[in-house]
Steps between C-alpha positions, in 0.01 A plus 500: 500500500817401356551211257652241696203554776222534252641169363493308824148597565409389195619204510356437868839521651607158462872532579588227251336718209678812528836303412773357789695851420214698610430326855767693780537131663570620867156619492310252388631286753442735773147470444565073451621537869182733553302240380619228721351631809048383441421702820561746746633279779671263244896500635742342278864480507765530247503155419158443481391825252864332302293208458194629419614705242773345338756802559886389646510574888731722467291715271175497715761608806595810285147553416320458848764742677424770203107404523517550878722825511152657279252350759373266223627213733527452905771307647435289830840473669336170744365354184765572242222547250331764353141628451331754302599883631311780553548661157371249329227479705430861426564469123222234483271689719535836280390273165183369698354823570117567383366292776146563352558315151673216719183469723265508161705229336554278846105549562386361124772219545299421820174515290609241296660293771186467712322429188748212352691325838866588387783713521425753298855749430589824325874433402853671285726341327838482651758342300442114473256562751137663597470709835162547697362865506193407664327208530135336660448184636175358580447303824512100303820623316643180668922454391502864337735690722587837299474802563659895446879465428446107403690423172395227278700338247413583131543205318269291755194686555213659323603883530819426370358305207277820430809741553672308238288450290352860512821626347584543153698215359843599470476662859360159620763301332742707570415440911490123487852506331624734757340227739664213309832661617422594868202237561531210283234275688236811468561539175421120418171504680391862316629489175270150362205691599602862381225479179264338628457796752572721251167332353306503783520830551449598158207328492332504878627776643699296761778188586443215713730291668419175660723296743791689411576658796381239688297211404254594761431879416324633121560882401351743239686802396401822370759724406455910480696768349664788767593805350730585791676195483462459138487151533220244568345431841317204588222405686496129599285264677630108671226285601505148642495265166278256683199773522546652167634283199627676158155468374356685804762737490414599127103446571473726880888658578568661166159702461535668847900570427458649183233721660766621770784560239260748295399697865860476625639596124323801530593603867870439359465719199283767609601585830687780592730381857784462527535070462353538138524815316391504085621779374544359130330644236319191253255498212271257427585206275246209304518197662283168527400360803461140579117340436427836311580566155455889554790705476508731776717852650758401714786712622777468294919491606760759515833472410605379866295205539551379146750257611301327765155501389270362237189634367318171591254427801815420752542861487234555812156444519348816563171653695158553300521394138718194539771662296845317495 
């Protein structure tokens, strides 16, 4: 791996790290045009993907012919709009193979969901926001509508308090100043609360938010560490706020999510598929685990995830021993 790649993945590929000269800007916003469209039938047209994005007309014009002439984008000549084209249909399809580990993950999440009555969701980060991998949803999830492909803001919800606060410091930082510039209002909602997840985490295992999203919905995050995405993923629960209050949340929710992020850490790590494949070599590493003064093995970093991981218990919760 050359240096300039082996630096972005260490530094989770936050474009605003690797320094303004080291971002080709045509195709970063490519993939801001990408981004506009939230689902397969969504059809936008130049003007609306301009204002969504914040790129001149003129430049999403340049960059919706190019996008379309790959396949990336359709164009409807009745609509004048586009929608997403069959290539990038394909390219998504082709990074969601191992359609066993999906069904493991999507039946636990259903575990939990007809256990606890919410909407209970496996989700990556994606910029200033979170996107659905899989998700449950238990039949009194009244007002919780997402599901696969649904993206979630990150400064506003629970997974995206965990995400944040799961990465090391200057990586975290470094994100909420990148969102200062692009997403001011996110940034004001995410960055007062920043250490205090950072806390919670450190010390439960786990970040609630309450209200924040909307007053009537509670969450509680849990966020895991992929190999393949060297990054953190994040498993997530929203529940009506007038059945479970932060107390219950802490007292009932967090037991029975912490339990799901040490089965699903090690289905994430261990397996073999294609969606999640650990090939990185570790060795284990002291570390103390919350409400036991033991020092225990854990599975140390390698020079790759240095940059986006801590060797705290945000790190994943994993199966068996309750290692973090």
């Amino acid at each position: 791996m050359g240096r300039r790649s082996e630096r972005l993945s260490r530094q989770g590929a936050l474009a605003g790290e690797a320094g303004e000269g080291d971002v080709i800007q045509v195709v970063s916003r490519a993939f801001d045009v990408l981004r506009c469209f939230e689902g397969h039938e969504a059809r936008l047209g130049n003007l609306e993907i301009s204002n969504r994005c914040g790129l001149p007309r003129s430049t999403v014009s340049r960059l919706t012919h190019t996008l379309t002439r790959m396949g990336q984008l359709v164009y409807l000549p009745r609509d004048q709009k586009y929608r997403i084209g069959p290539s990038a249909v394909a390219m998504s399809a082709s990074m969601m193979k191992g359609a066993q580990l999906r069904s493991m993950i999507r039946q636990r999440l259903q575990e939990v969901a007809e256990q606890v009555p919410g909407t209970v969701g496996f989700v990556v980060p994606d910029r200033f926001h979170l996107v659905y991998l899989q998700f449950a949803r238990s039949a009194a999830a009244l007002g919780l509508h997402e599901g696969t492909g649904s993206r979630i803001s990150m400064a506003s919800t629970a997974a995206g308090a965990a995400y944040t606060a799961a990465l090391s410091p200057e990586i975290g930082d470094a994100l909420i100043n990148d969102m200062e510039r692009e997403a001011p209002e996110a940034a004001k909602i995410l960055r007062p609360r920043i250490e205090a997840n950072r806390q919670s985490l450190r010390e439960r295992g786990y970040v609630t938010a309450c209200g924040l999203w909307s007053p009537h919905i509670n969450g509680l995050a849990v966020p895991i560490w992929s190999p393949q995405y060297q990054t953190f993923v994040v498993i997530t629960i929203g529940l009506l706020a007038a059945m479970y209050d932060e107390q219950r949340l802490h007292a009932e929710v967090a037991p029975v999510m912490v339990g799901l992020g040490r089965s699903l850490a090690s289905l994430v790590e261990g397996a073999e598929g294609d969606v999640f494949n650990n090939r990185i070599s570790r060795k284990p590493v002291a570390m103390a685990v919350h409400n036991n003064n033991k020092p225990i093995n854990s599975e140390g970093v390698n020079e790759l995830e240095a940059g986006t991981r801590r060797a705290r218990p945000a790190r994943s919760l994993r199966a068996g021993d309750g290692r973090r």
